[in-house]
Short mmCIF file of C-alpha atoms in Angstrom, two decimals:
data_model
loop_
_atom_site.label_atom_id
_atom_site.label_comp_id
_atom_site.label_asym_id
_atom_site.label_seq_id
_atom_site.Cartn_x
_atom_site.Cartn_y
_atom_site.Cartn_z
CA MET A 1230 21.93 48.14 -8.81
CA LYS A 1231 18.51 47.05 -9.94
CA ARG A 1232 18.29 44.35 -12.53
CA GLU A 1233 14.99 43.89 -15.09
CA THR A 1234 13.47 39.90 -14.67
CA SER A 1235 13.36 38.09 -18.04
CA GLY A 1236 10.63 36.14 -19.87
CA GLN A 1237 7.71 37.89 -21.18
CA LEU A 1238 8.10 41.48 -23.25
CA SER A 1239 7.35 44.18 -20.60
CA ARG A 1240 5.84 47.56 -22.22
CA ARG A 1241 9.21 48.76 -22.18
CA GLN A 1242 10.48 46.14 -24.15
CA ILE A 1243 7.60 45.57 -26.80
CA LEU A 1244 7.90 49.89 -27.26
CA GLN A 1245 11.68 49.98 -28.25
CA ARG A 1246 11.14 47.21 -31.01
CA VAL A 1247 7.82 49.09 -32.32
CA GLY A 1248 9.19 50.58 -35.63
CA GLY A 1249 6.21 52.34 -37.64
CA LEU A 1250 4.58 54.66 -34.97
CA THR A 1251 5.23 58.15 -34.49
CA ALA A 1252 6.45 59.11 -31.14
CA ALA A 1253 3.19 61.61 -30.69
CA ALA A 1254 0.93 58.13 -30.95
CA LEU A 1255 3.46 56.49 -28.51
CA VAL A 1256 3.03 59.37 -25.95
CA GLY A 1257 0.09 60.90 -24.74
CA SER A 1258 0.12 64.44 -24.23
CA VAL A 1259 2.79 66.17 -25.67
CA ALA A 1260 4.04 69.71 -25.25
CA LEU A 1261 4.62 71.47 -28.68
CA THR A 1262 4.74 74.80 -27.00
CA GLN A 1263 7.45 76.66 -25.82
CA ALA A 1264 10.01 76.57 -29.10
CA GLY A 1265 12.82 78.59 -28.73
CA THR A 1266 15.01 79.84 -31.81
CA ALA A 1267 17.23 77.27 -34.53
CA SER A 1268 18.87 76.96 -37.30
CA ALA A 1269 19.37 73.25 -37.25
CA ALA A 1270 20.55 70.11 -39.54
CA VAL A 1271 20.47 66.98 -36.81
CA ALA A 1272 19.70 63.46 -38.58
CA SER A 1273 16.42 61.96 -36.74
CA SER A 1274 16.30 59.50 -33.70
CA LYS A 1275 14.61 57.80 -30.99
CA ARG A 1276 14.24 59.63 -28.11
CA PHE A 1277 13.92 58.54 -24.54
CA ASP A 1278 9.93 58.79 -23.08
CA LEU A 1279 9.86 60.80 -20.07
CA THR A 1280 6.39 59.06 -18.57
CA ASP A 1281 8.92 56.01 -17.86
CA PRO A 1282 9.07 55.28 -14.51
CA SER A 1283 12.46 55.81 -12.93
CA GLU A 1284 14.38 53.26 -11.82
CA GLU A 1285 17.37 53.38 -9.02
CA TRP A 1286 20.93 52.65 -9.91
CA PHE A 1287 22.60 53.87 -6.70
CA ARG A 1288 20.69 54.99 -3.44
CA GLU A 1289 22.66 57.44 -1.28
CA ILE A 1290 26.27 56.88 -1.76
CA LEU A 1291 29.24 58.74 -0.60
CA LEU A 1292 31.64 61.21 -2.69
CA ASN A 1293 34.71 62.52 -2.34
CA GLU A 1294 33.71 65.81 -1.00
CA THR A 1295 30.87 66.74 1.94
CA ARG A 1296 29.26 68.77 -0.57
CA ILE A 1297 26.47 68.53 -3.15
CA LEU A 1298 26.78 66.65 -6.31
CA GLN A 1299 26.82 69.26 -8.92
CA SER A 1300 27.04 66.89 -12.22
CA PHE A 1301 28.16 63.79 -13.76
CA ALA A 1302 28.76 61.65 -16.59
CA PHE A 1303 29.65 57.95 -17.56
CA ASP A 1304 33.16 56.14 -19.65
CA ASN A 1305 30.75 53.50 -21.10
CA THR A 1306 33.95 51.91 -21.99
CA ASN A 1307 35.55 51.72 -18.97
CA LYS A 1308 32.65 51.53 -16.65
CA HIS A 1309 33.46 54.64 -15.19
CA LEU A 1310 31.44 57.30 -13.00
CA TYR A 1311 32.85 60.92 -12.58
CA THR A 1312 30.94 62.85 -10.81
CA VAL A 1313 32.01 67.01 -9.77
CA GLN A 1314 31.34 68.90 -6.77
CA LEU A 1315 32.69 72.05 -5.43
CA VAL A 1316 35.80 71.46 -2.80
CA GLN A 1317 34.76 71.88 0.03
CA GLY A 1318 35.35 74.11 3.12
CA GLY A 1319 38.42 73.90 5.20
CA ARG A 1320 40.03 71.68 2.75
CA ILE A 1321 43.78 72.42 2.27
CA LEU A 1322 45.00 71.22 -1.66
CA PRO A 1323 48.87 70.82 -1.85
CA GLY A 1324 50.76 73.25 -2.77
CA GLU A 1325 47.96 75.76 -0.90
CA THR A 1326 48.90 77.68 2.75
CA ARG A 1327 45.93 78.01 4.15
CA ALA A 1328 42.51 76.44 4.38
CA TYR A 1329 39.97 78.03 1.99
CA THR A 1330 36.07 78.62 3.27
CA GLY A 1331 33.24 77.14 1.36
CA THR A 1332 32.29 80.60 -0.44
CA GLU A 1333 35.92 80.94 -1.56
CA ARG A 1334 35.72 77.87 -3.53
CA ASP A 1335 32.80 78.71 -4.51
CA THR A 1336 34.07 81.79 -6.11
CA SER A 1337 37.35 80.61 -7.04
CA GLY A 1338 35.39 77.81 -9.15
CA ASP A 1339 37.35 74.85 -7.14
CA LEU A 1340 35.77 71.77 -8.46
CA CYS A 1341 36.58 67.69 -7.17
CA ILE A 1342 36.03 65.09 -9.93
CA THR A 1343 35.86 61.46 -7.91
CA ARG A 1344 36.16 58.82 -10.34
CA LEU A 1345 33.67 55.77 -9.04
CA ASP A 1346 33.18 52.20 -10.67
CA TRP A 1347 29.91 51.04 -11.59
CA GLN A 1348 29.60 48.98 -8.32
CA GLY A 1349 29.85 52.50 -6.57
CA TYR A 1350 33.46 52.26 -5.23
CA ILE A 1351 35.57 54.91 -5.38
CA ILE A 1352 38.58 54.51 -7.56
CA GLY A 1353 40.18 57.86 -8.06
CA ARG A 1354 39.80 61.37 -7.58
CA MET A 1355 41.51 64.52 -8.67
CA TYR A 1356 41.07 68.44 -8.09
CA LEU A 1357 40.31 71.74 -10.79
CA LYS A 1358 41.13 74.96 -9.45
CA GLY A 1359 39.85 77.90 -10.73
CA PHE A 1360 37.38 75.77 -13.72
CA GLY A 1361 33.87 76.93 -12.66
CA HIS A 1362 30.54 75.44 -10.60
CA GLY A 1363 30.78 72.35 -12.39
CA VAL A 1364 27.08 72.43 -13.45
CA SER A 1365 27.65 69.85 -16.56
CA ILE A 1366 30.48 67.96 -17.96
CA GLY A 1367 31.01 65.52 -20.92
CA VAL A 1368 33.56 62.21 -20.73
CA GLU A 1369 35.63 61.14 -23.60
CA PRO A 1370 37.29 57.60 -23.13
CA SER A 1371 40.81 57.01 -23.98
CA GLY A 1372 42.22 53.40 -22.90
CA ASN A 1373 41.53 53.25 -19.55
CA SER A 1374 41.43 56.35 -18.89
CA ALA A 1375 39.58 59.01 -20.10
CA TYR A 1376 39.41 63.21 -20.95
CA LEU A 1377 37.01 65.15 -19.33
CA TRP A 1378 35.38 68.36 -21.02
CA THR A 1379 34.57 71.07 -18.15
CA GLU A 1380 33.95 74.51 -18.19
CA THR A 1381 37.01 76.60 -17.28
CA ASN A 1382 38.59 80.34 -16.79
CA ALA A 1383 35.84 80.63 -14.18
CA LEU A 1384 34.47 84.35 -13.91
CA ALA A 1385 32.95 85.28 -11.00
CA ASP A 1386 29.10 86.33 -11.33
CA SER A 1387 26.91 89.13 -9.21
CA ASN A 1388 26.22 85.61 -6.42
CA ASN A 1389 30.38 85.48 -6.26
CA ASP A 1390 29.57 81.58 -7.81
CA GLY A 1391 32.50 81.41 -10.54
CA TYR A 1392 31.10 80.15 -13.75
CA GLY A 1393 33.28 79.30 -16.82
CA THR A 1394 33.91 81.54 -19.92
CA LYS A 1395 35.54 78.88 -21.62
CA ILE A 1396 35.98 74.73 -22.02
CA ALA A 1397 38.62 72.83 -21.07
CA ARG A 1398 39.45 69.73 -22.12
CA PHE A 1399 42.35 67.20 -19.87
CA LYS A 1400 42.93 63.81 -18.96
CA PHE A 1401 42.26 62.57 -15.98
CA ALA A 1402 45.28 62.03 -13.42
CA ASN A 1403 44.26 60.62 -10.43
CA GLY A 1404 45.35 62.18 -7.19
CA THR A 1405 46.53 65.83 -9.09
CA VAL A 1406 45.64 69.43 -8.57
CA VAL A 1407 45.03 70.99 -11.72
CA GLN A 1408 45.31 74.92 -12.20
CA SER A 1409 42.83 76.30 -15.27
CA ASP A 1410 46.12 78.33 -16.79
CA SER A 1411 47.70 74.22 -16.29
CA GLN A 1412 49.86 73.09 -20.06
CA GLN A 1413 47.66 69.77 -19.15
CA VAL A 1414 44.46 71.75 -19.57
CA THR A 1415 43.28 72.51 -23.83
CA ARG A 1416 40.94 75.35 -23.54
CA PHE A 1417 38.34 76.08 -26.25
CA ASP A 1418 36.47 79.53 -26.45
CA PRO A 1419 33.54 78.77 -29.37
CA VAL A 1420 31.35 81.83 -28.85
CA PRO A 1421 34.18 84.58 -27.54
CA GLY A 1422 32.31 86.63 -24.97
CA SER A 1423 30.10 83.89 -23.77
CA ASP A 1424 29.75 83.39 -20.00
CA HIS A 1425 28.20 80.28 -18.24
CA ASN A 1426 29.80 77.70 -20.65
CA THR A 1427 29.67 74.36 -19.75
CA VAL A 1428 29.32 70.78 -22.17
CA ALA A 1429 27.54 67.54 -22.60
CA VAL A 1430 28.86 64.29 -24.43
CA ASP A 1431 26.48 62.46 -26.46
CA PRO A 1432 28.16 59.32 -26.24
CA VAL A 1433 26.55 57.44 -29.03
CA ASN A 1434 26.72 59.70 -31.83
CA ASN A 1435 30.37 61.30 -30.75
CA ARG A 1436 29.01 65.31 -30.34
CA ILE A 1437 29.47 67.02 -27.74
CA ALA A 1438 27.04 69.92 -26.71
CA HIS A 1439 27.31 73.66 -25.68
CA ARG A 1440 25.33 75.91 -23.37
CA TYR A 1441 26.27 79.36 -22.99
CA ARG A 1442 24.96 82.45 -21.95
CA VAL A 1443 25.57 85.91 -24.60
CA ASN A 1444 24.92 89.30 -23.81
CA GLY A 1445 24.90 88.73 -20.15
CA THR A 1446 20.79 88.03 -20.59
CA THR A 1447 19.89 85.27 -23.30
CA TRP A 1448 20.95 81.51 -23.00
CA LYS A 1449 21.91 78.98 -25.91
CA TYR A 1450 22.92 75.96 -26.62
CA SER A 1451 25.04 74.25 -29.56
CA LEU A 1452 25.64 70.92 -30.97
CA TYR A 1453 28.99 69.90 -32.78
CA ASP A 1454 30.85 67.10 -34.38
CA LEU A 1455 33.00 66.11 -31.21
CA ALA A 1456 36.05 65.17 -33.35
CA THR A 1457 35.29 68.69 -35.45
CA PHE A 1458 34.94 70.60 -32.16
CA LYS A 1459 38.15 69.11 -31.20
CA ALA A 1460 40.14 70.42 -33.42
CA GLY A 1461 39.12 73.96 -32.67
CA THR A 1462 36.71 74.23 -35.81
CA PHE A 1463 33.11 75.55 -34.50
CA THR A 1464 30.85 74.67 -37.02
CA ALA A 1465 27.69 73.64 -35.35
CA LEU A 1466 25.24 71.30 -36.50
CA ALA A 1467 22.46 72.41 -34.41
CA THR A 1468 21.73 76.20 -32.36
CA ILE A 1469 18.81 76.77 -30.21
CA THR A 1470 17.62 79.59 -27.89
CA GLN A 1471 16.58 78.21 -24.40
CA PRO A 1472 13.16 77.99 -24.45
CA SER A 1473 11.14 80.22 -22.28
CA VAL A 1474 9.65 77.21 -19.85
CA LEU A 1475 13.06 76.99 -19.01
CA THR A 1476 13.50 80.66 -17.58
CA GLY A 1477 11.82 80.67 -14.43
CA PRO A 1478 12.71 77.75 -12.67
CA THR A 1479 16.40 76.66 -11.33
CA PHE A 1480 18.50 74.97 -14.04
CA GLN A 1481 20.49 71.81 -12.76
CA GLY A 1482 21.63 70.35 -16.08
CA TYR A 1483 21.26 68.65 -19.43
CA THR A 1484 22.52 66.16 -21.70
CA THR A 1485 22.30 65.11 -25.41
CA MET A 1486 21.44 62.06 -27.44
CA GLY A 1487 20.61 62.29 -31.19
CA GLN A 1488 17.95 64.34 -32.14
CA TYR A 1489 17.33 65.30 -28.56
CA LEU A 1490 18.50 68.02 -25.81
CA TYR A 1491 17.34 66.93 -22.35
CA THR A 1492 17.44 69.19 -19.30
CA LEU A 1493 16.77 69.32 -15.70
CA ASP A 1494 15.57 71.48 -13.68
CA GLY A 1495 13.93 72.21 -9.78
CA THR A 1496 15.39 72.47 -6.54
CA ALA A 1497 15.39 71.11 -3.37
CA TYR A 1498 12.22 70.37 -0.47
CA THR A 1499 12.39 72.43 1.97
CA TYR A 1500 11.90 71.91 5.61
CA ASP A 1501 10.46 73.63 8.85
CA SER A 1502 12.58 73.52 11.95
CA ASN A 1503 11.40 69.79 13.50
CA GLY A 1504 12.65 68.47 10.03
CA ASN A 1505 9.06 67.99 8.46
CA GLN A 1506 8.67 68.27 4.50
CA THR A 1507 6.89 71.44 3.71
CA SER A 1508 7.38 71.00 -0.37
CA THR A 1509 6.63 68.75 -2.74
CA SER A 1510 8.88 68.00 -5.72
CA ASN A 1511 9.57 70.16 -8.55
CA THR A 1512 12.21 68.24 -10.33
CA TYR A 1513 11.22 68.28 -14.43
CA VAL A 1514 12.86 66.48 -17.38
CA THR A 1515 12.59 68.43 -20.44
CA SER A 1516 13.25 67.32 -24.09
CA ILE A 1517 13.43 70.05 -26.51
CA ASP A 1518 14.34 68.87 -30.70
CA TRP A 1519 17.54 70.21 -31.87
CA ASN A 1520 15.98 70.63 -35.20
CA THR A 1521 12.97 73.05 -33.75
CA GLY A 1522 14.51 74.60 -30.49
CA THR A 1523 10.75 72.61 -29.41
CA VAL A 1524 9.98 71.44 -26.40
CA PHE A 1525 8.88 68.08 -27.10
CA GLU A 1526 7.86 67.05 -23.53
CA ARG A 1527 8.09 68.00 -19.92
CA ARG A 1528 7.39 65.97 -17.20
CA LEU A 1529 7.59 66.21 -13.74
CA SER A 1530 10.31 63.80 -11.74
CA ASN A 1531 9.19 61.86 -8.66
CA ALA A 1532 12.29 59.72 -8.79
CA GLY A 1533 14.10 59.17 -5.22
CA GLN A 1534 10.93 61.19 -3.49
CA SER A 1535 11.42 59.91 -0.22
CA LEU A 1536 15.49 61.16 -0.03
CA PHE A 1537 15.48 63.49 2.51
CA TYR A 1538 16.24 66.70 1.12
CA ARG A 1539 16.48 65.32 -2.41
CA GLU A 1540 17.58 68.07 -5.04
CA PRO A 1541 18.23 67.53 -8.64
CA GLU A 1542 21.52 67.87 -10.13
CA GLY A 1543 22.90 66.73 -13.49
CA LEU A 1544 21.54 64.50 -16.64
CA ALA A 1545 23.89 62.22 -18.31
CA VAL A 1546 23.20 59.18 -20.89
CA GLN A 1547 24.93 55.88 -19.94
CA ILE A 1548 25.34 52.90 -22.48
CA PRO A 1549 25.60 49.54 -19.99
CA ASP A 1550 26.79 47.61 -22.77
CA THR A 1551 28.94 49.47 -25.55
CA SER A 1552 28.27 46.34 -27.87
CA THR A 1553 24.87 47.25 -28.15
CA PRO A 1554 24.86 50.88 -28.35
CA THR A 1555 21.42 51.41 -29.46
CA VAL A 1556 20.37 50.30 -25.33
CA ALA A 1557 20.93 53.71 -23.27
CA ARG A 1558 19.83 55.62 -20.29
CA LEU A 1559 18.67 58.75 -19.54
CA PHE A 1560 20.40 59.34 -16.03
CA LEU A 1561 19.35 61.67 -13.29
CA GLY A 1562 21.05 62.65 -10.42
CA LEU A 1563 20.26 63.53 -6.66
CA GLY A 1564 21.77 65.19 -3.61
CA SER A 1565 20.47 65.07 -0.43
CA GLU A 1566 21.18 64.60 3.50
CA GLU A 1567 19.85 62.55 6.08
CA SER A 1568 18.75 65.16 8.33
CA LEU A 1569 18.80 68.62 9.16
CA THR A 1570 21.72 68.10 11.56
CA GLN A 1571 23.45 65.66 9.28
CA THR A 1572 24.01 67.71 6.28
CA ASP A 1573 26.97 66.02 4.80
CA LYS A 1574 25.76 65.33 1.14
CA LYS A 1575 25.39 62.02 -0.53
CA ALA A 1576 24.35 60.95 -4.08
CA SER A 1577 21.66 59.00 -5.93
CA PHE A 1578 20.77 57.75 -9.42
CA TYR A 1579 17.77 57.16 -11.31
CA TYR A 1580 17.34 56.29 -14.94
CA LYS A 1581 14.65 55.91 -17.46
CA ASP A 1582 15.70 53.84 -20.42
CA LEU A 1583 12.44 53.99 -22.76
CA LEU A 1584 13.24 54.79 -26.16
CA VAL A 1585 10.62 55.69 -28.47
#
């Protein structure tokens, strides 16, 4: 884990303490185009400066499965990290009578949740059958454990990948296998008929963001008060249409804090037959104003650029010390492998923490 040294105020610390300047005055070029439609009234807040260099937290740690990291989220109260992967091919889970291939797991939407401490050690796991692709998850701390928010009721798309048609909430239970129709799972259907449903939780403001697709074509995001959503009342604080700048790239995750939605897109490096890299980073982090649907900032990320393979996988907000909730980190997840022949995936995590 990387720590900053104390002493003179850094540029980051100075800017964090600036109160009178506008966000645009603190950042050089700001993208004010690519607006989606919006309907919102979200209180103004600071935002993460995406020009802030990323700092390394964990580099190439192992998770429970050999497959790529899909997404992750933090339990800031108990200092746990929850990660999501599709179940690896060949694994036989309790209650199953045969091994399933990775392709079959993709189609069914079978996921593995790994719980780690903040030193990077695995301290629990559970399996979800029929839930989805794991593009994004949310965590709601509860005592010394947590409730997890995921997609569920997976439906296979044209590529035979299962994506959620509803939202699920359930308590993490180490060592268990949970079916999507289990009584342990509370299901929510905020936008009936939508598909590719996922969620992310704002741990600072206790809100939940919902990404979904309507009519098989249009991507939307809605923001709700978490307690209200949990009670089954789906009155959105904000709803925006996904900006067109995100239409072409490969979408890889999102999160939210305050007035801003943050998204991640990009693909893995490519290589020739000798293992020489033949592409450069196309990983972008974008901030979007919930009130207007406007892209505020879009920046190329070179975090972890020396990793072999390096695929962007997920965003999440960490509060390092819950007694100081105004200090937050925007985390980016990366999946990698050691070489063309050593393909078991590892996970790395980098963060930005400059709020302006």
